[in-house]
PDB file of C-alpha atoms in Angstrom:
ATOM      1  CA  UNK F  22     -21.098  26.500 -24.858  1.00 91.00           C
ATOM      2  CA  UNK F  23     -24.373  28.358 -24.374  1.00 95.00           C
ATOM      3  CA  UNK F  24     -25.139  31.389 -22.196  1.00 97.00           C
ATOM      4  CA  UNK F  25     -28.863  32.154 -22.066  1.00 95.00           C
ATOM      5  CA  UNK F  26     -29.860  31.815 -25.731  1.00 94.00           C
ATOM      6  CA  UNK F  27     -26.421  32.743 -27.051  1.00 95.00           C
ATOM      7  CA  UNK F  28     -24.530  29.909 -28.699  1.00 94.00           C
ATOM      8  CA  UNK F  29     -20.772  30.336 -28.359  1.00 95.00           C
ATOM      9  CA  UNK F  30     -18.606  28.270 -30.685  1.00 90.00           C
ATOM     10  CA  UNK F  31     -16.017  27.168 -28.165  1.00 94.00           C
ATOM     11  CA  UNK F  32     -15.210  27.685 -24.508  1.00 96.00           C
ATOM     12  CA  UNK F  33     -12.108  29.921 -24.401  1.00 98.00           C
ATOM     13  CA  UNK F  34     -12.958  33.483 -23.377  1.00 98.00           C
ATOM     14  CA  UNK F  35     -10.933  36.697 -23.261  1.00 98.00           C
ATOM     15  CA  UNK F  36     -11.188  38.456 -19.898  1.00 97.00           C
ATOM     16  CA  UNK F  37     -12.122  42.140 -19.698  1.00 96.00           C
ATOM     17  CA  UNK F  38      -8.958  44.121 -18.877  1.00 95.00           C
ATOM     18  CA  UNK F  39      -8.627  47.856 -18.408  1.00 91.00           C
ATOM     19  CA  UNK F  40      -6.402  49.516 -21.039  1.00 89.00           C
ATOM     20  CA  UNK F  41      -5.935  46.166 -22.764  1.00 94.00           C
ATOM     21  CA  UNK F  42      -9.087  44.740 -24.324  1.00 96.00           C
ATOM     22  CA  UNK F  43      -9.855  47.487 -26.794  1.00 96.00           C
ATOM     23  CA  UNK F  44     -11.500  46.619 -30.126  1.00 97.00           C
ATOM     24  CA  UNK F  45      -8.262  45.970 -32.088  1.00 97.00           C
ATOM     25  CA  UNK F  46      -6.917  43.620 -29.431  1.00 97.00           C
ATOM     26  CA  UNK F  47     -10.252  41.806 -29.156  1.00 97.00           C
ATOM     27  CA  UNK F  48     -10.342  41.351 -32.932  1.00 98.00           C
ATOM     28  CA  UNK F  49      -6.915  39.741 -32.870  1.00 97.00           C
ATOM     29  CA  UNK F  50      -7.850  37.387 -30.027  1.00 98.00           C
ATOM     30  CA  UNK F  51     -11.032  36.483 -31.909  1.00 97.00           C
ATOM     31  CA  UNK F  52      -9.043  35.803 -35.060  1.00 97.00           C
ATOM     32  CA  UNK F  53      -6.790  33.404 -33.151  1.00 97.00           C
ATOM     33  CA  UNK F  54      -9.571  31.432 -31.500  1.00 96.00           C
ATOM     34  CA  UNK F  55     -11.095  33.351 -28.591  1.00 97.00           C
ATOM     35  CA  UNK F  56     -14.686  32.106 -28.465  1.00 97.00           C
ATOM     36  CA  UNK F  57     -16.008  35.228 -26.756  1.00 97.00           C
ATOM     37  CA  UNK F  58     -14.500  38.603 -25.900  1.00 97.00           C
ATOM     38  CA  UNK F  59     -15.285  41.279 -23.317  1.00 96.00           C
ATOM     39  CA  UNK F  60     -14.680  45.007 -23.506  1.00 96.00           C
ATOM     40  CA  UNK F  61     -12.618  46.949 -21.026  1.00 95.00           C
ATOM     41  CA  UNK F  62     -14.661  47.608 -17.899  1.00 95.00           C
ATOM     42  CA  UNK F  63     -16.832  50.720 -18.101  1.00 96.00           C
ATOM     43  CA  UNK F  64     -17.888  52.878 -15.149  1.00 96.00           C
ATOM     44  CA  UNK F  65     -21.663  52.980 -14.786  1.00 96.00           C
ATOM     45  CA  UNK F  66     -21.444  56.485 -13.328  1.00 96.00           C
ATOM     46  CA  UNK F  67     -19.382  57.647 -16.315  1.00 96.00           C
ATOM     47  CA  UNK F  68     -22.049  56.304 -18.676  1.00 97.00           C
ATOM     48  CA  UNK F  69     -24.805  58.149 -16.807  1.00 96.00           C
ATOM     49  CA  UNK F  70     -22.830  61.383 -17.028  1.00 94.00           C
ATOM     50  CA  UNK F  71     -22.254  60.796 -20.766  1.00 93.00           C
ATOM     51  CA  UNK F  72     -18.469  60.517 -20.488  1.00 93.00           C
ATOM     52  CA  UNK F  73     -17.568  59.896 -24.124  1.00 92.00           C
ATOM     53  CA  UNK F  74     -14.183  58.303 -23.437  1.00 92.00           C
ATOM     54  CA  UNK F  75     -15.732  55.704 -21.112  1.00 93.00           C
ATOM     55  CA  UNK F  76     -18.694  54.970 -23.361  1.00 93.00           C
ATOM     56  CA  UNK F  77     -16.396  54.497 -26.365  1.00 93.00           C
ATOM     57  CA  UNK F  78     -14.757  51.535 -24.639  1.00 94.00           C
ATOM     58  CA  UNK F  79     -17.747  49.535 -25.818  1.00 93.00           C
ATOM     59  CA  UNK F  80     -16.990  50.258 -29.483  1.00 93.00           C
ATOM     60  CA  UNK F  81     -17.442  47.122 -31.545  1.00 93.00           C
ATOM     61  CA  UNK F  82     -17.972  45.831 -35.087  1.00 93.00           C
ATOM     62  CA  UNK F  83     -19.851  42.920 -36.630  1.00 91.00           C
ATOM     63  CA  UNK F  84     -16.639  40.973 -37.143  1.00 92.00           C
ATOM     64  CA  UNK F  85     -16.153  40.374 -33.433  1.00 92.00           C
ATOM     65  CA  UNK F  86     -19.722  39.424 -32.506  1.00 92.00           C
ATOM     66  CA  UNK F  87     -20.821  38.037 -30.123  1.00 93.00           C
ATOM     67  CA  UNK F  88     -19.555  40.683 -27.676  1.00 93.00           C
ATOM     68  CA  UNK F  89     -19.708  41.176 -23.926  1.00 97.00           C
ATOM     69  CA  UNK F  90     -19.487  44.610 -22.299  1.00 98.00           C
ATOM     70  CA  UNK F  91     -18.458  44.769 -18.643  1.00 97.00           C
ATOM     71  CA  UNK F  92     -19.600  47.540 -16.305  1.00 97.00           C
ATOM     72  CA  UNK F  93     -18.784  48.371 -12.702  1.00 97.00           C
ATOM     73  CA  UNK F  94     -20.346  50.522 -10.003  1.00 96.00           C
ATOM     74  CA  UNK F  95     -21.743  50.471  -6.470  1.00 96.00           C
ATOM     75  CA  UNK F  96     -25.378  51.509  -6.970  1.00 97.00           C
ATOM     76  CA  UNK F  97     -28.067  49.158  -8.256  1.00 97.00           C
ATOM     77  CA  UNK F  98     -30.073  52.072  -9.631  1.00 97.00           C
ATOM     78  CA  UNK F  99     -27.159  53.683 -11.462  1.00 97.00           C
ATOM     79  CA  UNK F 100     -25.887  50.388 -12.829  1.00 97.00           C
ATOM     80  CA  UNK F 101     -29.305  49.588 -14.255  1.00 98.00           C
ATOM     81  CA  UNK F 102     -29.531  53.029 -15.879  1.00 98.00           C
ATOM     82  CA  UNK F 103     -26.039  52.654 -17.324  1.00 97.00           C
ATOM     83  CA  UNK F 104     -26.700  49.134 -18.584  1.00 97.00           C
ATOM     84  CA  UNK F 105     -29.876  50.279 -20.321  1.00 98.00           C
ATOM     85  CA  UNK F 106     -27.854  53.011 -22.038  1.00 97.00           C
ATOM     86  CA  UNK F 107     -25.142  50.531 -23.055  1.00 97.00           C
ATOM     87  CA  UNK F 108     -27.838  48.205 -24.358  1.00 97.00           C
ATOM     88  CA  UNK F 109     -29.320  51.022 -26.418  1.00 96.00           C
ATOM     89  CA  UNK F 110     -25.998  52.147 -27.921  1.00 96.00           C
ATOM     90  CA  UNK F 111     -24.214  48.858 -28.613  1.00 96.00           C
ATOM     91  CA  UNK F 112     -26.736  45.995 -28.328  1.00 96.00           C
ATOM     92  CA  UNK F 113     -24.107  43.660 -26.827  1.00 97.00           C
ATOM     93  CA  UNK F 114     -24.892  39.970 -26.566  1.00 97.00           C
ATOM     94  CA  UNK F 115     -23.986  40.018 -22.857  1.00 98.00           C
ATOM     95  CA  UNK F 116     -23.574  42.646 -20.140  1.00 98.00           C
ATOM     96  CA  UNK F 117     -21.149  41.490 -17.456  1.00 98.00           C
ATOM     97  CA  UNK F 118     -20.906  42.882 -13.932  1.00 98.00           C
ATOM     98  CA  UNK F 119     -17.537  43.374 -12.278  1.00 97.00           C
ATOM     99  CA  UNK F 120     -17.488  42.022  -8.727  1.00 97.00           C
ATOM    100  CA  UNK F 121     -13.866  40.901  -9.001  1.00 93.00           C
ATOM    101  CA  UNK F 122     -11.428  43.731  -9.727  1.00 93.00           C
ATOM    102  CA  UNK F 123      -9.078  44.191  -6.714  1.00 92.00           C
ATOM    103  CA  UNK F 124      -7.618  47.510  -7.894  1.00 91.00           C
ATOM    104  CA  UNK F 125      -7.621  50.240  -5.252  1.00 91.00           C
ATOM    105  CA  UNK F 126      -9.058  52.646  -7.832  1.00 91.00           C
ATOM    106  CA  UNK F 127     -12.307  50.660  -7.712  1.00 93.00           C
ATOM    107  CA  UNK F 128     -12.386  49.176  -4.225  1.00 93.00           C
ATOM    108  CA  UNK F 129     -11.912  52.534  -2.460  1.00 94.00           C
ATOM    109  CA  UNK F 130     -15.324  53.526  -3.867  1.00 94.00           C
ATOM    110  CA  UNK F 131     -16.959  50.225  -2.933  1.00 94.00           C
ATOM    111  CA  UNK F 132     -16.820  48.821  -6.469  1.00 95.00           C
ATOM    112  CA  UNK F 133     -15.290  45.663  -7.933  1.00 94.00           C
ATOM    113  CA  UNK F 134     -14.254  43.046  -5.380  1.00 95.00           C
ATOM    114  CA  UNK F 135     -15.213  45.370  -2.477  1.00 95.00           C
ATOM    115  CA  UNK F 136     -18.835  44.402  -3.217  1.00 97.00           C
ATOM    116  CA  UNK F 137     -18.118  40.804  -2.205  1.00 95.00           C
ATOM    117  CA  UNK F 138     -18.511  42.018   1.400  1.00 94.00           C
ATOM    118  CA  UNK F 139     -22.055  43.188   0.594  1.00 96.00           C
ATOM    119  CA  UNK F 140     -24.041  40.138  -0.589  1.00 96.00           C
ATOM    120  CA  UNK F 141     -27.394  41.917  -0.331  1.00 96.00           C
ATOM    121  CA  UNK F 142     -26.187  44.709  -2.616  1.00 97.00           C
ATOM    122  CA  UNK F 143     -24.854  42.187  -5.130  1.00 98.00           C
ATOM    123  CA  UNK F 144     -28.285  40.540  -5.198  1.00 98.00           C
ATOM    124  CA  UNK F 145     -29.963  43.935  -5.604  1.00 98.00           C
ATOM    125  CA  UNK F 146     -27.650  44.903  -8.475  1.00 98.00           C
ATOM    126  CA  UNK F 147     -28.166  41.680 -10.428  1.00 98.00           C
ATOM    127  CA  UNK F 148     -31.909  41.664  -9.792  1.00 98.00           C
ATOM    128  CA  UNK F 149     -32.228  45.266 -10.981  1.00 98.00           C
ATOM    129  CA  UNK F 150     -30.395  44.412 -14.171  1.00 98.00           C
ATOM    130  CA  UNK F 151     -32.150  41.163 -14.982  1.00 98.00           C
ATOM    131  CA  UNK F 152     -35.563  42.704 -14.290  1.00 97.00           C
ATOM    132  CA  UNK F 153     -34.973  45.621 -16.661  1.00 98.00           C
ATOM    133  CA  UNK F 154     -32.655  44.461 -19.454  1.00 98.00           C
ATOM    134  CA  UNK F 155     -33.405  42.333 -22.472  1.00 97.00           C
ATOM    135  CA  UNK F 156     -29.680  41.520 -22.685  1.00 98.00           C
ATOM    136  CA  UNK F 157     -28.411  38.475 -20.731  1.00 98.00           C
ATOM    137  CA  UNK F 158     -26.486  39.403 -17.580  1.00 98.00           C
ATOM    138  CA  UNK F 159     -23.372  37.618 -16.307  1.00 98.00           C
ATOM    139  CA  UNK F 160     -21.014  38.347 -13.417  1.00 98.00           C
ATOM    140  CA  UNK F 161     -17.351  37.930 -12.529  1.00 98.00           C
ATOM    141  CA  UNK F 162     -16.187  37.422  -8.944  1.00 97.00           C
ATOM    142  CA  UNK F 163     -13.128  36.606  -6.913  1.00 96.00           C
ATOM    143  CA  UNK F 164     -13.187  34.049  -4.136  1.00 95.00           C
ATOM    144  CA  UNK F 165     -13.453  34.918  -0.448  1.00 95.00           C
ATOM    145  CA  UNK F 166     -11.289  33.423   2.274  1.00 92.00           C
ATOM    146  CA  UNK F 167     -13.890  30.779   3.061  1.00 93.00           C
ATOM    147  CA  UNK F 168     -15.630  28.405   0.680  1.00 95.00           C
ATOM    148  CA  UNK F 169     -19.009  28.822   2.394  1.00 95.00           C
ATOM    149  CA  UNK F 170     -19.038  32.607   1.885  1.00 95.00           C
ATOM    150  CA  UNK F 171     -17.961  32.241  -1.742  1.00 96.00           C
ATOM    151  CA  UNK F 172     -20.724  29.719  -2.404  1.00 97.00           C
ATOM    152  CA  UNK F 173     -23.241  32.074  -0.798  1.00 96.00           C
ATOM    153  CA  UNK F 174     -22.269  34.836  -3.240  1.00 97.00           C
ATOM    154  CA  UNK F 175     -22.397  32.443  -6.204  1.00 98.00           C
ATOM    155  CA  UNK F 176     -25.890  31.242  -5.264  1.00 98.00           C
ATOM    156  CA  UNK F 177     -27.096  34.823  -4.729  1.00 97.00           C
ATOM    157  CA  UNK F 178     -25.935  35.761  -8.230  1.00 98.00           C
ATOM    158  CA  UNK F 179     -27.681  32.776  -9.783  1.00 98.00           C
ATOM    159  CA  UNK F 180     -30.857  33.332  -7.770  1.00 98.00           C
ATOM    160  CA  UNK F 181     -30.946  36.973  -8.883  1.00 98.00           C
ATOM    161  CA  UNK F 182     -31.165  35.833 -12.491  1.00 98.00           C
ATOM    162  CA  UNK F 183     -27.610  35.926 -13.862  1.00 98.00           C
ATOM    163  CA  UNK F 184     -27.035  33.687 -16.882  1.00 98.00           C
ATOM    164  CA  UNK F 185     -23.393  32.741 -16.168  1.00 98.00           C
ATOM    165  CA  UNK F 186     -20.653  33.272 -13.603  1.00 98.00           C
ATOM    166  CA  UNK F 187     -16.888  33.630 -13.978  1.00 98.00           C
ATOM    167  CA  UNK F 188     -14.760  32.842 -10.922  1.00 98.00           C
ATOM    168  CA  UNK F 189     -11.180  34.040 -10.460  1.00 96.00           C
ATOM    169  CA  UNK F 190      -9.534  31.743  -7.930  1.00 94.00           C
ATOM    170  CA  UNK F 191      -7.737  34.461  -5.952  1.00 93.00           C
ATOM    171  CA  UNK F 192      -8.988  36.629  -3.108  1.00 91.00           C
ATOM    172  CA  UNK F 193      -9.113  40.404  -3.293  1.00 89.00           C
ATOM    173  CA  UNK F 194      -6.191  40.576  -0.855  1.00 89.00           C
ATOM    174  CA  UNK F 195      -3.997  38.391  -3.071  1.00 90.00           C
ATOM    175  CA  UNK F 196      -4.292  40.818  -5.983  1.00 86.00           C
ATOM    176  CA  UNK F 197      -2.348  38.809  -8.605  1.00 88.00           C
ATOM    177  CA  UNK F 198       0.152  37.149  -6.270  1.00 85.00           C
ATOM    178  CA  UNK F 199       0.224  33.549  -5.147  1.00 86.00           C
ATOM    179  CA  UNK F 200      -1.731  30.850  -6.931  1.00 92.00           C
ATOM    180  CA  UNK F 201      -5.362  30.696  -7.982  1.00 93.00           C
ATOM    181  CA  UNK F 202      -7.331  28.109  -5.984  1.00 95.00           C
ATOM    182  CA  UNK F 203      -9.558  26.355  -8.491  1.00 96.00           C
ATOM    183  CA  UNK F 204     -11.163  24.144  -5.846  1.00 96.00           C
ATOM    184  CA  UNK F 205     -13.602  27.028  -5.319  1.00 96.00           C
ATOM    185  CA  UNK F 206     -14.711  27.147  -8.932  1.00 96.00           C
ATOM    186  CA  UNK F 207     -14.934  23.350  -9.015  1.00 97.00           C
ATOM    187  CA  UNK F 208     -17.341  23.408  -6.049  1.00 97.00           C
ATOM    188  CA  UNK F 209     -19.345  26.303  -7.512  1.00 98.00           C
ATOM    189  CA  UNK F 210     -19.699  24.394 -10.793  1.00 98.00           C
ATOM    190  CA  UNK F 211     -21.040  21.404  -8.879  1.00 98.00           C
ATOM    191  CA  UNK F 212     -23.700  23.488  -7.128  1.00 97.00           C
ATOM    192  CA  UNK F 213     -24.893  25.966  -9.785  1.00 98.00           C
ATOM    193  CA  UNK F 214     -27.067  25.236 -12.788  1.00 97.00           C
ATOM    194  CA  UNK F 215     -25.881  28.201 -14.891  1.00 98.00           C
ATOM    195  CA  UNK F 216     -22.593  28.036 -16.858  1.00 98.00           C
ATOM    196  CA  UNK F 217     -19.493  28.566 -14.732  1.00 98.00           C
ATOM    197  CA  UNK F 218     -16.198  29.794 -16.186  1.00 98.00           C
ATOM    198  CA  UNK F 219     -12.786  29.364 -14.533  1.00 98.00           C
ATOM    199  CA  UNK F 220     -10.255  32.222 -14.461  1.00 97.00           C
ATOM    200  CA  UNK F 221      -6.794  32.599 -12.961  1.00 96.00           C
ATOM    201  CA  UNK F 222      -3.360  31.140 -13.802  1.00 96.00           C
ATOM    202  CA  UNK F 223      -4.398  29.889 -17.233  1.00 97.00           C
ATOM    203  CA  UNK F 224      -1.181  30.810 -18.983  1.00 96.00           C
ATOM    204  CA  UNK F 225      -0.518  28.134 -21.609  1.00 97.00           C
ATOM    205  CA  UNK F 226      -1.749  24.936 -23.248  1.00 97.00           C
ATOM    206  CA  UNK F 227      -1.241  22.566 -20.327  1.00 97.00           C
ATOM    207  CA  UNK F 228      -2.686  24.856 -17.657  1.00 97.00           C
ATOM    208  CA  UNK F 229      -5.796  25.336 -19.825  1.00 98.00           C
ATOM    209  CA  UNK F 230      -6.284  21.581 -20.112  1.00 98.00           C
ATOM    210  CA  UNK F 231      -5.609  20.994 -16.409  1.00 97.00           C
ATOM    211  CA  UNK F 232      -8.103  23.647 -15.252  1.00 98.00           C
ATOM    212  CA  UNK F 233     -10.826  22.379 -17.584  1.00 98.00           C
ATOM    213  CA  UNK F 234     -10.298  18.780 -16.500  1.00 97.00           C
ATOM    214  CA  UNK F 235     -10.084  19.550 -12.783  1.00 98.00           C
ATOM    215  CA  UNK F 236     -12.975  22.000 -12.467  1.00 98.00           C
ATOM    216  CA  UNK F 237     -15.221  20.476 -15.157  1.00 97.00           C
ATOM    217  CA  UNK F 238     -16.284  24.068 -15.856  1.00 97.00           C
ATOM    218  CA  UNK F 239     -18.120  25.114 -18.981  1.00 98.00           C
ATOM    219  CA  UNK F 240     -15.247  27.308 -20.094  1.00 97.00           C
ATOM    220  CA  UNK F 241     -12.011  29.068 -19.230  1.00 98.00           C
ATOM    221  CA  UNK F 242     -11.211  32.777 -19.259  1.00 98.00           C
ATOM    222  CA  UNK F 243      -7.736  34.070 -20.074  1.00 97.00           C
ATOM    223  CA  UNK F 244      -6.578  37.449 -18.834  1.00 95.00           C
ATOM    224  CA  UNK F 245      -3.048  38.688 -18.175  1.00 94.00           C
ATOM    225  CA  UNK F 246      -1.349  35.849 -20.073  1.00 95.00           C
ATOM    226  CA  UNK F 247      -2.958  37.163 -23.264  1.00 96.00           C
ATOM    227  CA  UNK F 248      -1.613  40.722 -22.874  1.00 94.00           C
ATOM    228  CA  UNK F 249       0.491  41.349 -25.957  1.00 91.00           C
ATOM    229  CA  UNK F 250       0.049  37.682 -26.836  1.00 95.00           C
ATOM    230  CA  UNK F 251      -3.227  37.154 -28.749  1.00 97.00           C
ATOM    231  CA  UNK F 252      -1.668  34.135 -30.497  1.00 97.00           C
ATOM    232  CA  UNK F 253      -2.026  32.309 -27.161  1.00 97.00           C
ATOM    233  CA  UNK F 254      -5.632  31.590 -28.134  1.00 98.00           C
ATOM    234  CA  UNK F 255      -4.472  29.769 -31.284  1.00 98.00           C
ATOM    235  CA  UNK F 256      -2.006  27.714 -29.266  1.00 98.00           C
ATOM    236  CA  UNK F 257      -4.554  26.734 -26.623  1.00 98.00           C
ATOM    237  CA  UNK F 258      -7.399  26.002 -29.025  1.00 97.00           C
ATOM    238  CA  UNK F 259      -5.065  23.844 -31.127  1.00 97.00           C
ATOM    239  CA  UNK F 260      -3.891  21.924 -28.077  1.00 97.00           C
ATOM    240  CA  UNK F 261      -7.412  21.307 -26.765  1.00 96.00           C
ATOM    241  CA  UNK F 262      -8.531  20.044 -30.173  1.00 94.00           C
ATOM    242  CA  UNK F 263      -5.456  18.170 -31.417  1.00 94.00           C
ATOM    243  CA  UNK F 264      -3.623  17.312 -28.203  1.00 92.00           C
ATOM    244  CA  UNK F 265      -0.195  18.478 -29.348  1.00 94.00           C
ATOM    245  CA  UNK F 266       1.828  21.681 -29.027  1.00 95.00           C
ATOM    246  CA  UNK F 267       1.664  23.977 -32.048  1.00 95.00           C
ATOM    247  CA  UNK F 268       5.043  24.618 -33.664  1.00 93.00           C
ATOM    248  CA  UNK F 269       5.690  28.276 -34.512  1.00 92.00           C
ATOM    249  CA  UNK F 270       8.374  30.965 -34.490  1.00 88.00           C
ATOM    250  CA  UNK F 271       7.590  33.059 -31.441  1.00 87.00           C
ATOM    251  CA  UNK F 272       9.752  36.030 -32.348  1.00 84.00           C
ATOM    252  CA  UNK F 273       8.385  36.527 -35.856  1.00 86.00           C
ATOM    253  CA  UNK F 274       4.841  35.821 -34.641  1.00 92.00           C
ATOM    254  CA  UNK F 275       5.033  38.525 -31.970  1.00 89.00           C
ATOM    255  CA  UNK F 276       6.414  41.089 -34.434  1.00 87.00           C
ATOM    256  CA  UNK F 277       3.752  40.217 -36.997  1.00 91.00           C
ATOM    257  CA  UNK F 278       1.022  40.524 -34.377  1.00 94.00           C
ATOM    258  CA  UNK F 279       2.340  43.860 -33.122  1.00 93.00           C
ATOM    259  CA  UNK F 280       2.397  45.220 -36.675  1.00 92.00           C
ATOM    260  CA  UNK F 281      -1.186  44.058 -37.229  1.00 95.00           C
ATOM    261  CA  UNK F 282      -2.281  45.498 -33.886  1.00 95.00           C
ATOM    262  CA  UNK F 283      -0.834  48.908 -34.710  1.00 94.00           C
ATOM    263  CA  UNK F 284      -2.581  48.740 -38.086  1.00 95.00           C
ATOM    264  CA  UNK F 285      -5.943  48.060 -36.429  1.00 96.00           C
ATOM    265  CA  UNK F 286      -5.413  50.915 -33.977  1.00 95.00           C
ATOM    266  CA  UNK F 287      -4.899  53.203 -36.974  1.00 95.00           C
ATOM    267  CA  UNK F 288      -7.903  51.756 -38.811  1.00 95.00           C
ATOM    268  CA  UNK F 289     -10.259  52.406 -35.901  1.00 95.00           C
ATOM    269  CA  UNK F 290      -8.636  55.755 -35.001  1.00 94.00           C
ATOM    270  CA  UNK F 291      -7.614  54.511 -31.547  1.00 94.00           C
ATOM    271  CA  UNK F 292      -3.864  55.056 -31.652  1.00 92.00           C
ATOM    272  CA  UNK F 293      -4.213  58.111 -29.402  1.00 90.00           C
ATOM    273  CA  UNK F 294      -5.922  56.042 -26.692  1.00 90.00           C
ATOM    274  CA  UNK F 295      -2.989  53.727 -25.911  1.00 90.00           C
ATOM    275  CA  UNK F 296       0.571  53.986 -24.619  1.00 90.00           C
ATOM    276  CA  UNK F 297       2.407  52.783 -27.724  1.00 89.00           C
ATOM    277  CA  UNK F 298       5.693  51.896 -26.032  1.00 89.00           C
ATOM    278  CA  UNK F 299       4.014  50.069 -23.148  1.00 88.00           C
ATOM    279  CA  UNK F 300       1.896  48.062 -25.582  1.00 88.00           C
ATOM    280  CA  UNK F 301       4.948  47.202 -27.681  1.00 87.00           C
ATOM    281  CA  UNK F 302       6.688  45.934 -24.555  1.00 87.00           C
ATOM    282  CA  UNK F 303       3.675  43.723 -23.771  1.00 88.00           C
ATOM    283  CA  UNK F 304       3.985  42.161 -27.216  1.00 87.00           C
ATOM    284  CA  UNK F 305       7.633  41.359 -26.586  1.00 84.00           C
ATOM    285  CA  UNK F 306       7.340  39.866 -23.088  1.00 82.00           C
ATOM    286  CA  UNK F 307       9.196  36.586 -22.732  1.00 75.00           C
ATOM    287  CA  UNK F 308      11.301  37.043 -25.852  1.00 75.00           C
ATOM    288  CA  UNK F 309      15.022  36.417 -25.740  1.00 72.00           C
ATOM    289  CA  UNK F 310      17.211  39.477 -25.109  1.00 69.00           C
ATOM    290  CA  UNK F 311      14.269  41.090 -23.316  1.00 68.00           C
ATOM    291  CA  UNK F 312      16.393  43.827 -21.758  1.00 73.00           C
ATOM    292  CA  UNK F 313      17.800  44.901 -25.129  1.00 78.00           C
ATOM    293  CA  UNK F 314      14.325  44.815 -26.651  1.00 80.00           C
ATOM    294  CA  UNK F 315      12.860  47.010 -23.924  1.00 78.00           C
ATOM    295  CA  UNK F 316      15.756  49.446 -24.237  1.00 82.00           C
ATOM    296  CA  UNK F 317      15.273  49.604 -27.991  1.00 83.00           C
ATOM    297  CA  UNK F 318      11.541  50.278 -27.628  1.00 86.00           C
ATOM    298  CA  UNK F 319      12.153  52.987 -25.027  1.00 85.00           C
ATOM    299  CA  UNK F 320      14.581  54.839 -27.314  1.00 86.00           C
ATOM    300  CA  UNK F 321      12.415  54.554 -30.438  1.00 87.00           C
ATOM    301  CA  UNK F 322      10.640  57.704 -31.551  1.00 83.00           C
ATOM    302  CA  UNK F 323       8.120  56.259 -34.009  1.00 88.00           C
ATOM    303  CA  UNK F 324       6.142  53.082 -34.582  1.00 89.00           C
ATOM    304  CA  UNK F 325       8.268  52.317 -37.656  1.00 88.00           C
ATOM    305  CA  UNK F 326      11.413  52.555 -35.522  1.00 88.00           C
ATOM    306  CA  UNK F 327       9.947  50.153 -32.966  1.00 87.00           C
ATOM    307  CA  UNK F 328       9.013  47.604 -35.629  1.00 86.00           C
ATOM    308  CA  UNK F 329      12.309  47.986 -37.489  1.00 83.00           C
ATOM    309  CA  UNK F 330      14.448  47.447 -34.404  1.00 77.00           C
ATOM    310  CA  UNK F 331      12.386  44.448 -33.312  1.00 80.00           C
ATOM    311  CA  UNK F 332      12.644  42.895 -36.770  1.00 78.00           C
ATOM    312  CA  UNK F 333      16.431  43.280 -36.613  1.00 75.00           C
ATOM    313  CA  UNK F 334      16.520  41.538 -33.260  1.00 70.00           C
ATOM    314  CA  UNK F 335      14.437  38.702 -34.654  1.00 72.00           C
ATOM    315  CA  UNK F 336      16.931  38.210 -37.480  1.00 68.00           C
ATOM    316  CA  UNK F 337      19.802  37.965 -35.009  1.00 60.00           C
ATOM    317  CA  UNK F 338      17.774  35.572 -32.826  1.00 57.00           C
ATOM    318  CA  UNK F 339      17.284  33.260 -35.830  1.00 54.00           C
TER     319      UNK F 339
END
């Protein structure tokens, strides 16, 4: 897969997710087969006002390159200024623009998916970025209620100079309920000349294969299904290459990954930036005895206690 002049070895991407895709988590997804990773979304206004916490979300290292940094905002001028600052600090391979987040925190200020109702502003934002940055620009959108309106937005983004487009097959109103409609991304892929990436309801090996085959997109992007489950990238990449389901012990794999994740948080001095118990619960989603596991995590007072109790549960599960 190629975006602008960037060669990406594979076509399975990690979606940008707030409070999830920090550097340690991205490194783990990369290790397990994510072809390209995106940072947590960063407020363009926060960058302009030199908010250190927001800017630090773009922290990276050579091991994870190539890297994409996603920004959001509602002003073409401010987003260009912020992107130029991000470019200067981190030199990411791609800067992605968030036109898809349905969270009230963003949409109430006219950011994220709220911008889908303002096609002219979307065009102005992308044009301002592509005219001023040396870094390739991509965008992520949600679909609108009607195919025609969605196609109009997709064409505007391409015409403004974007180098790729990711399409989540849900509307803003759906949030994360219902099913993603990949007929939209299939049609967009047929009409655009830039790479198009499908997102939404890609949760396992078979759904990844089905979406790729149906949409004929250049790649797939995995979001919520990867939360606490970076090994999902190994499973999917193995299935797409070999055609069979990878055999592994889920319980021991999750515990091993959680231990490694905590270690990376310590290594990069990011432990204070996350909710340890919430993250531990993400890493144990779907495991047997889920209620007991969550109760054990909630009552644990240290990371060692969390890991010890989970290891004990794994032994009993075996």
